[in-house]
Every structure is written in structure tokens, then in C-alpha cells.
Amino acid sequence: MTTLRPARLRPTDLARIGTAGLRARPARAILAALGIAIGIATMVTVVGISASSQEKLLRQLDELGTNLLRVSPGDSLFGDSVKLPENAAAMVKRLDGVTNAGQTADTGTTVRRNDLIPDGISLGITVQAADLDLLATLDGRVRHGTWLNAATERQPVVVLGAVAAERLGLVIPRGQVWIGNRWFTVIGVLEKMPLAEEIERSALMGFPAAKEYLDHDGHPTTVYERSTDAAVEGVRAMLARTVSPESPNEAKVSRPSDVLKAKAAAAGAFTGLMLGLGAVALLVGGVGVANTMVVAVLERRREIGLRRSFGATRGQIRDQFLVEALLLSLFGGGAGVLLGSLATFGYAQFNTLPTVVPMWAFGGGLGMTVVIGALAGIYPALRAARVPPTVALAAQ
């Protein structure tokens, strides 16, 4: 006696049957896939924007270098403020591996656009004394005008940081500013300095001028040091002892590039929140796919009955509806990845960022759509498989 076995559907047959079900109701399929697309697009965009911002900071960090160290005075054992020696930068230059060093000192005075502005209005600008090697140590550049030299460091002249120049309305060196009850001539404006943002908000004069016109004592408040990459850690260990041999604990050593590293890490601080919102959108999209498939089962009961009467097994009916749900989710996921990539590209171009979308975001997005499609299609597929042929054929 010959045993009849049901024909097995090949993957291509399943794909053809699945797409036929979606093509029969294109508007409903598009709306169901839209929820998946929005969720995936949100997640890809969030990851892409975060990665692009981090990449810009890391590139900037590579360009500026990580070999700049900064020394500032700390507090004594009794909580009193301490002072660095006047020749602190010269002492640092003697260390092996140090390529340059410069120093600044906060004069405690304010700079104003003219003598009619009240003394308490500082616009967040500090007046600092600076030695001639400061600009080279910070790899700074003069945007307009000139830097201090051996002659001008003794004269009532200042060089403005980029932010200070903007706040004073002197984006090019012209005119004078009021400091310490006298006029100082602006001879230069600096470019931005991401590793020394305090310099951007400063008006800089020479140490001799600060002593003569502002009665400054000559003690620096910050020493900047640049060394070779290989010598950074060794120099860092010796800096405090060098500038304060008797009390090394009274000198604080920091690396400005660590701030940029922290910014790079913080660029993704809100990624988790936004990914959570994307996950909610995905969940809503998955519910939409499941709802669409349940409705499809109810509307296609006669089709299911006919297929069962012609020999289709429960497993084949189940696989058909499961494939439809997977295809629906994959269409939405592919559209979401494309939309997310375009959104990332547009944001990066508008904000002059490098466009970076990690490959794992593509793979993860499509992988999540497969999981969601499977979960959303399991119940409708099982329900379709359980419909008896006679009941399905009798359905109106």
C-alpha cells in the first residue's frame, strides 16, 4: 500500500506565496511596515549621530595631540592658597622629553570696552599675563594681528582670545580696551584653542607689563608643558616635584586632552534614552504587524480552507503566514535602516561632522526586525494552521 506524503514547499515557493499575500493588500502592508521603519530609523539615527559626534572629537583630539600637560597651584596642608615660582616654566623646560613650556598668571583685573562701563561687568573675560612661549606651547595660532614679542611684552598692549574678542566686539585687532584704569592697545586676536579654553576667554599681556601697570607679583597660576608622546607619563610624574620641590602635593597636574576624551564619551550619554524610544517605536510596529497578520487570517479563511482541501498541511499554512510577517518586518527594517542612514548623513552635513554609521547598527537593526517579525507572526501563523478546512470553506 502506497503512503501519500504531502509535497514540501521550497524556500522560493514560500517567498512567492508570502509576497503574494502582501501584494494583495499593499496599503495595509505599507502602514504595518511603517511602524517597524520608524523604530529602526530612530535607532540607526541615534547611533549614527552619536558615533559621528564622537568621531569628530576623536579626530580633533588626534590633531591637537595628547601630550599637553597643565600645572596649577593647589592648597597647602592647612588649606591656604599656594603660589608657583616665577620661573616655573623655565624649570619645567629642563626635564627630559619636554619640548616647550609656557605660563600664564591671572592678574585679578577686568577688561572693558571703554572706561564708562562699570568695573563689575567683566563679560566672563579674565586678564592674564603670558610669557612669550605660551603660543608655541599650546600650538596656538594668531587669527589677526601679531603675538607678543620681546618689545611688546613690556608695553600696554594685549592679545585677545577668540571668545574674548567676540564679546568685546573686536574680532580684528583695532582700537583699545580699558584695563586697570588705563588704555591697552589690542595688537592681536587668537584662533580657538580647544585644549586651553581658558585662553580663549582671556586678554593676554606680557609679564613685565602686568608687573608695571597692574602691580602683579609675577607668580604664574598655570604652567603649560608640551613633551614627546613617549615621555608624557614620565614627565607627568615629575612635574609637581619640579615646580614645587619642597611640597609636590601643592601642585596639581592635569591633561587637557582628558576633557576632550570625556566629551567623546559623553557624546553618547543620551544614546540609551533615545534607543529606548526607538525600542518603544519598534514594539508598536511589532504590534501593528501582528494585528495585520491576525486580520489577514480572518479575511483569508476561505483561501486557507481551499489550500487545506488541496492537500496543504498545517505546517505549510503556518509557514506561509510566518513568512509574510517576516517579509513585512524586513521591508520595514530595510526602509528604517535607509531612512536612519539618510537622517544621519543630513545631520552630519549640516553640522560639519564626519558621517559615521557603525556596521553593527545595520546588522543589529535588520536582526531586530527578524526577531520582531517572528514574534509578531507566531500567533497568527498558529491560528491559521488550526483552522479546520470545512470551517474555513464555510466562512463568508
Short mmCIF file of N, CA and C in Angstrom, two decimals, residues 130-258:
data_model
loop_
_atom_site.label_atom_id
_atom_site.label_comp_id
_atom_site.label_asym_id
_atom_site.label_seq_id
_atom_site.Cartn_x
_atom_site.Cartn_y
_atom_site.Cartn_z
N ALA A 130 51.11 86.55 30.22
CA ALA A 130 51.55 85.37 29.49
C ALA A 130 53.00 85.57 29.05
N ASP A 131 53.77 84.48 29.07
CA ASP A 131 55.15 84.59 28.58
C ASP A 131 55.16 84.36 27.07
N LEU A 132 56.29 84.59 26.46
CA LEU A 132 56.38 84.56 25.00
C LEU A 132 56.24 83.15 24.43
N ASP A 133 56.54 82.12 25.22
CA ASP A 133 56.49 80.74 24.72
C ASP A 133 55.10 80.12 24.81
N LEU A 134 54.14 80.84 25.35
CA LEU A 134 52.81 80.25 25.57
C LEU A 134 52.18 79.80 24.27
N LEU A 135 52.20 80.64 23.25
CA LEU A 135 51.51 80.32 22.00
C LEU A 135 52.11 79.08 21.34
N ALA A 136 53.43 78.97 21.32
CA ALA A 136 54.08 77.81 20.72
C ALA A 136 53.79 76.55 21.52
N THR A 137 53.74 76.68 22.84
CA THR A 137 53.47 75.51 23.68
C THR A 137 52.07 74.98 23.44
N LEU A 138 51.11 75.85 23.24
CA LEU A 138 49.73 75.43 23.02
C LEU A 138 49.41 75.14 21.56
N ASP A 139 50.42 75.27 20.68
CA ASP A 139 50.20 75.12 19.24
C ASP A 139 49.10 76.06 18.78
N GLY A 140 49.09 77.25 19.36
CA GLY A 140 48.08 78.24 19.01
C GLY A 140 48.45 79.01 17.77
N ARG A 141 47.46 79.69 17.21
CA ARG A 141 47.69 80.49 16.01
C ARG A 141 47.02 81.85 16.17
N VAL A 142 47.64 82.84 15.55
CA VAL A 142 47.10 84.20 15.57
C VAL A 142 46.18 84.36 14.36
N ARG A 143 44.93 84.71 14.62
CA ARG A 143 43.97 84.89 13.52
C ARG A 143 44.21 86.22 12.84
N HIS A 144 44.35 87.26 13.63
CA HIS A 144 44.61 88.60 13.10
C HIS A 144 45.66 89.26 13.97
N GLY A 145 46.49 90.10 13.35
CA GLY A 145 47.48 90.84 14.10
C GLY A 145 48.73 90.03 14.39
N THR A 146 49.27 90.19 15.60
CA THR A 146 50.53 89.55 15.95
C THR A 146 50.53 89.13 17.42
N TRP A 147 51.46 88.23 17.76
CA TRP A 147 51.63 87.76 19.12
C TRP A 147 52.63 88.67 19.84
N LEU A 148 52.71 88.50 21.14
CA LEU A 148 53.65 89.29 21.94
C LEU A 148 55.10 88.97 21.55
N ASN A 149 55.97 89.96 21.66
CA ASN A 149 57.40 89.74 21.43
C ASN A 149 58.19 90.45 22.52
N ALA A 150 59.51 90.42 22.41
CA ALA A 150 60.37 90.96 23.47
C ALA A 150 60.12 92.45 23.71
N ALA A 151 59.63 93.15 22.71
CA ALA A 151 59.37 94.58 22.88
C ALA A 151 57.96 94.83 23.41
N THR A 152 56.96 94.18 22.80
CA THR A 152 55.58 94.47 23.17
C THR A 152 55.18 93.88 24.52
N GLU A 153 55.94 92.88 25.01
CA GLU A 153 55.55 92.31 26.31
C GLU A 153 55.76 93.31 27.45
N ARG A 154 56.48 94.38 27.19
CA ARG A 154 56.69 95.42 28.22
C ARG A 154 55.77 96.62 28.03
N GLN A 155 54.98 96.61 26.97
CA GLN A 155 54.13 97.76 26.65
C GLN A 155 52.67 97.48 27.03
N PRO A 156 51.85 98.51 27.16
CA PRO A 156 50.42 98.34 27.48
C PRO A 156 49.64 97.87 26.26
N VAL A 157 49.90 96.62 25.88
CA VAL A 157 49.21 96.02 24.74
C VAL A 157 48.67 94.66 25.17
N VAL A 158 47.65 94.19 24.48
CA VAL A 158 47.06 92.88 24.79
C VAL A 158 46.76 92.12 23.51
N VAL A 159 46.74 90.81 23.64
CA VAL A 159 46.28 89.91 22.59
C VAL A 159 45.03 89.22 23.14
N LEU A 160 43.96 89.23 22.36
CA LEU A 160 42.68 88.70 22.83
C LEU A 160 42.47 87.26 22.34
N GLY A 161 41.92 86.44 23.24
CA GLY A 161 41.48 85.12 22.83
C GLY A 161 40.26 85.24 21.93
N ALA A 162 39.92 84.15 21.24
CA ALA A 162 38.83 84.20 20.25
C ALA A 162 37.50 84.61 20.88
N VAL A 163 37.16 84.02 22.01
CA VAL A 163 35.89 84.33 22.67
C VAL A 163 35.91 85.75 23.24
N ALA A 164 37.03 86.13 23.83
CA ALA A 164 37.15 87.47 24.40
C ALA A 164 36.97 88.54 23.33
N ALA A 165 37.54 88.29 22.15
CA ALA A 165 37.42 89.26 21.05
C ALA A 165 35.97 89.41 20.61
N GLU A 166 35.25 88.29 20.56
CA GLU A 166 33.83 88.35 20.16
C GLU A 166 33.01 89.12 21.18
N ARG A 167 33.26 88.86 22.46
CA ARG A 167 32.47 89.52 23.49
C ARG A 167 32.77 91.01 23.59
N LEU A 168 33.97 91.38 23.23
CA LEU A 168 34.33 92.80 23.27
C LEU A 168 34.03 93.50 21.95
N GLY A 169 33.62 92.73 20.94
CA GLY A 169 33.33 93.33 19.64
C GLY A 169 34.58 93.73 18.89
N LEU A 170 35.68 93.01 19.12
CA LEU A 170 36.95 93.32 18.47
C LEU A 170 37.48 92.08 17.76
N VAL A 171 36.75 91.64 16.74
CA VAL A 171 37.15 90.42 16.05
C VAL A 171 38.42 90.62 15.23
N ILE A 172 38.79 91.86 14.98
CA ILE A 172 40.08 92.17 14.37
C ILE A 172 40.78 93.17 15.29
N PRO A 173 42.12 93.11 15.35
CA PRO A 173 42.85 93.98 16.29
C PRO A 173 42.79 95.45 15.88
N ARG A 174 41.96 96.17 16.58
CA ARG A 174 41.87 97.61 16.34
C ARG A 174 41.36 98.26 17.61
N GLY A 175 41.73 99.45 17.83
CA GLY A 175 41.25 100.17 18.99
C GLY A 175 41.94 99.76 20.28
N GLN A 176 41.31 100.13 21.39
CA GLN A 176 41.88 99.89 22.70
C GLN A 176 40.81 99.35 23.66
N VAL A 177 41.28 98.78 24.76
CA VAL A 177 40.39 98.31 25.82
C VAL A 177 40.87 98.91 27.14
N TRP A 178 39.95 98.96 28.11
CA TRP A 178 40.23 99.60 29.39
C TRP A 178 40.56 98.52 30.43
N ILE A 179 41.80 98.53 30.93
CA ILE A 179 42.25 97.55 31.92
C ILE A 179 43.01 98.29 33.03
N GLY A 180 42.60 98.06 34.25
CA GLY A 180 43.35 98.64 35.36
C GLY A 180 43.48 100.15 35.32
N ASN A 181 42.39 100.84 34.95
CA ASN A 181 42.35 102.31 34.91
C ASN A 181 43.30 102.92 33.89
N ARG A 182 43.54 102.19 32.79
CA ARG A 182 44.30 102.77 31.69
C ARG A 182 43.96 102.02 30.41
N TRP A 183 44.30 102.60 29.30
CA TRP A 183 44.02 102.02 28.00
C TRP A 183 45.14 101.06 27.58
N PHE A 184 44.74 99.92 27.02
CA PHE A 184 45.68 98.96 26.43
C PHE A 184 45.31 98.78 24.96
N THR A 185 46.29 98.77 24.11
CA THR A 185 46.07 98.60 22.67
C THR A 185 45.98 97.12 22.31
N VAL A 186 44.98 96.78 21.50
CA VAL A 186 44.81 95.40 21.04
C VAL A 186 45.68 95.19 19.81
N ILE A 187 46.64 94.27 19.90
CA ILE A 187 47.56 94.04 18.78
C ILE A 187 47.31 92.69 18.09
N GLY A 188 46.46 91.83 18.64
CA GLY A 188 46.25 90.54 18.01
C GLY A 188 45.00 89.84 18.54
N VAL A 189 44.47 88.92 17.72
CA VAL A 189 43.35 88.06 18.09
C VAL A 189 43.73 86.63 17.75
N LEU A 190 43.54 85.72 18.70
CA LEU A 190 43.95 84.34 18.52
C LEU A 190 42.84 83.48 17.92
N GLU A 191 43.26 82.36 17.33
CA GLU A 191 42.31 81.35 16.91
C GLU A 191 41.80 80.61 18.15
N LYS A 192 40.77 79.79 17.95
CA LYS A 192 40.25 78.99 19.07
C LYS A 192 41.28 77.97 19.53
N MET A 193 41.24 77.64 20.81
CA MET A 193 42.17 76.66 21.40
C MET A 193 41.37 75.65 22.22
N PRO A 194 40.94 74.56 21.60
CA PRO A 194 40.10 73.58 22.32
C PRO A 194 40.77 72.98 23.55
N LEU A 195 42.10 72.90 23.55
CA LEU A 195 42.79 72.31 24.70
C LEU A 195 43.08 73.34 25.79
N ALA A 196 42.81 74.58 25.53
CA ALA A 196 43.02 75.62 26.55
C ALA A 196 41.93 76.67 26.38
N GLU A 197 40.70 76.27 26.72
CA GLU A 197 39.56 77.16 26.51
C GLU A 197 39.64 78.40 27.39
N GLU A 198 40.38 78.30 28.50
CA GLU A 198 40.52 79.49 29.35
C GLU A 198 41.28 80.60 28.64
N ILE A 199 42.17 80.23 27.71
CA ILE A 199 42.90 81.24 26.94
C ILE A 199 41.97 81.94 25.96
N GLU A 200 40.97 81.22 25.45
CA GLU A 200 40.01 81.83 24.53
C GLU A 200 39.24 82.96 25.19
N ARG A 201 39.07 82.89 26.50
CA ARG A 201 38.28 83.90 27.23
C ARG A 201 39.18 84.87 27.98
N SER A 202 40.38 85.10 27.45
CA SER A 202 41.35 85.94 28.16
C SER A 202 41.87 87.07 27.29
N ALA A 203 42.28 88.13 27.99
CA ALA A 203 43.06 89.19 27.38
C ALA A 203 44.49 89.02 27.91
N LEU A 204 45.45 88.81 27.02
CA LEU A 204 46.81 88.43 27.40
C LEU A 204 47.78 89.59 27.20
N MET A 205 48.58 89.81 28.23
CA MET A 205 49.66 90.80 28.13
C MET A 205 50.95 90.16 28.63
N GLY A 206 52.06 90.83 28.43
CA GLY A 206 53.33 90.29 28.89
C GLY A 206 53.47 90.39 30.41
N PHE A 207 54.31 89.50 30.99
CA PHE A 207 54.55 89.55 32.43
C PHE A 207 55.16 90.89 32.86
N PRO A 208 56.14 91.43 32.12
CA PRO A 208 56.69 92.75 32.53
C PRO A 208 55.62 93.84 32.55
N ALA A 209 54.70 93.81 31.56
CA ALA A 209 53.65 94.83 31.53
C ALA A 209 52.70 94.65 32.70
N ALA A 210 52.38 93.41 33.04
CA ALA A 210 51.48 93.15 34.17
C ALA A 210 52.11 93.64 35.47
N LYS A 211 53.42 93.47 35.61
CA LYS A 211 54.08 93.94 36.83
C LYS A 211 54.08 95.46 36.91
N GLU A 212 54.33 96.10 35.77
CA GLU A 212 54.46 97.56 35.77
C GLU A 212 53.12 98.28 35.87
N TYR A 213 52.13 97.81 35.10
CA TYR A 213 50.89 98.56 35.01
C TYR A 213 49.78 98.04 35.93
N LEU A 214 49.89 96.75 36.37
CA LEU A 214 48.85 96.18 37.21
C LEU A 214 49.37 95.73 38.57
N ASP A 215 50.64 96.00 38.84
CA ASP A 215 51.26 95.62 40.12
C ASP A 215 51.15 94.13 40.40
N HIS A 216 51.30 93.31 39.38
CA HIS A 216 51.24 91.86 39.56
C HIS A 216 52.55 91.36 40.14
N ASP A 217 52.48 90.31 40.97
CA ASP A 217 53.69 89.83 41.65
C ASP A 217 54.55 88.91 40.80
N GLY A 218 54.09 88.52 39.62
CA GLY A 218 54.91 87.71 38.72
C GLY A 218 54.78 86.21 38.90
N HIS A 219 54.03 85.75 39.90
CA HIS A 219 53.88 84.31 40.11
C HIS A 219 52.82 83.76 39.15
N PRO A 220 53.14 82.71 38.40
CA PRO A 220 52.16 82.14 37.45
C PRO A 220 51.07 81.37 38.19
N THR A 221 49.93 81.29 37.57
CA THR A 221 48.84 80.48 38.11
C THR A 221 48.63 79.20 37.29
N THR A 222 49.20 79.16 36.09
CA THR A 222 49.13 77.96 35.27
C THR A 222 50.40 77.82 34.44
N VAL A 223 50.93 76.60 34.41
CA VAL A 223 52.09 76.29 33.58
C VAL A 223 51.66 75.22 32.58
N TYR A 224 51.89 75.49 31.31
CA TYR A 224 51.57 74.53 30.25
C TYR A 224 52.86 73.91 29.75
N GLU A 225 52.82 72.60 29.55
CA GLU A 225 54.03 71.87 29.13
C GLU A 225 53.70 70.94 27.99
N ARG A 226 54.56 70.93 26.98
CA ARG A 226 54.40 70.03 25.85
C ARG A 226 55.63 69.14 25.78
N SER A 227 55.41 67.82 25.67
CA SER A 227 56.51 66.87 25.62
C SER A 227 56.29 65.88 24.48
N THR A 228 57.27 65.03 24.25
CA THR A 228 57.10 63.98 23.25
C THR A 228 56.07 62.97 23.76
N ASP A 229 55.44 62.28 22.82
CA ASP A 229 54.41 61.31 23.21
C ASP A 229 54.96 60.23 24.13
N ALA A 230 56.19 59.80 23.86
CA ALA A 230 56.79 58.73 24.66
C ALA A 230 57.11 59.18 26.07
N ALA A 231 57.32 60.48 26.25
CA ALA A 231 57.76 60.97 27.56
C ALA A 231 56.63 61.52 28.41
N VAL A 232 55.39 61.50 27.91
CA VAL A 232 54.29 62.16 28.62
C VAL A 232 54.13 61.64 30.05
N GLU A 233 54.05 60.35 30.21
CA GLU A 233 53.79 59.80 31.54
C GLU A 233 54.95 60.05 32.48
N GLY A 234 56.18 59.93 31.96
CA GLY A 234 57.34 60.20 32.81
C GLY A 234 57.40 61.65 33.25
N VAL A 235 57.13 62.56 32.32
CA VAL A 235 57.12 63.99 32.67
C VAL A 235 56.00 64.29 33.64
N ARG A 236 54.86 63.68 33.43
CA ARG A 236 53.72 63.92 34.31
C ARG A 236 54.05 63.55 35.75
N ALA A 237 54.79 62.48 35.92
CA ALA A 237 55.15 62.05 37.27
C ALA A 237 56.13 63.01 37.94
N MET A 238 56.86 63.79 37.15
CA MET A 238 57.89 64.68 37.70
C MET A 238 57.47 66.14 37.79
N LEU A 239 56.37 66.50 37.16
CA LEU A 239 56.01 67.92 37.08
C LEU A 239 55.79 68.56 38.44
N ALA A 240 54.98 67.94 39.27
CA ALA A 240 54.67 68.53 40.58
C ALA A 240 55.93 68.71 41.41
N ARG A 241 56.80 67.72 41.37
CA ARG A 241 58.05 67.81 42.14
C ARG A 241 58.99 68.87 41.57
N THR A 242 58.87 69.12 40.28
CA THR A 242 59.74 70.10 39.64
C THR A 242 59.34 71.52 39.99
N VAL A 243 58.06 71.84 39.89
CA VAL A 243 57.61 73.21 40.14
C VAL A 243 57.46 73.51 41.62
N SER A 244 57.35 72.47 42.44
CA SER A 244 57.23 72.67 43.88
C SER A 244 58.04 71.60 44.61
N PRO A 245 59.37 71.71 44.58
CA PRO A 245 60.23 70.66 45.13
C PRO A 245 59.97 70.37 46.62
N GLU A 246 59.68 71.38 47.40
CA GLU A 246 59.50 71.18 48.83
C GLU A 246 58.14 70.57 49.16
N SER A 247 57.12 70.91 48.37
CA SER A 247 55.77 70.41 48.65
C SER A 247 55.09 70.02 47.34
N PRO A 248 55.44 68.86 46.78
CA PRO A 248 54.86 68.44 45.50
C PRO A 248 53.34 68.31 45.54
N ASN A 249 52.80 68.03 46.72
CA ASN A 249 51.36 67.87 46.84
C ASN A 249 50.60 69.19 46.65
N GLU A 250 51.33 70.29 46.65
CA GLU A 250 50.69 71.60 46.50
C GLU A 250 50.58 72.03 45.04
N ALA A 251 50.96 71.14 44.12
CA ALA A 251 50.83 71.42 42.69
C ALA A 251 49.92 70.37 42.05
N LYS A 252 48.97 70.81 41.26
CA LYS A 252 48.04 69.91 40.60
C LYS A 252 48.40 69.79 39.12
N VAL A 253 48.50 68.55 38.65
CA VAL A 253 48.87 68.28 37.26
C VAL A 253 47.67 67.65 36.56
N SER A 254 47.32 68.16 35.40
CA SER A 254 46.20 67.61 34.63
C SER A 254 46.57 67.57 33.16
N ARG A 255 45.79 66.80 32.42
CA ARG A 255 45.99 66.71 30.97
C ARG A 255 44.74 67.25 30.29
N PRO A 256 44.83 68.40 29.62
CA PRO A 256 43.63 68.99 28.99
C PRO A 256 42.94 68.07 28.01
N SER A 257 43.70 67.20 27.34
CA SER A 257 43.07 66.31 26.36
C SER A 257 42.10 65.34 27.02
N ASP A 258 42.26 65.11 28.33
CA ASP A 258 41.31 64.23 29.04
C ASP A 258 39.90 64.80 28.99
#
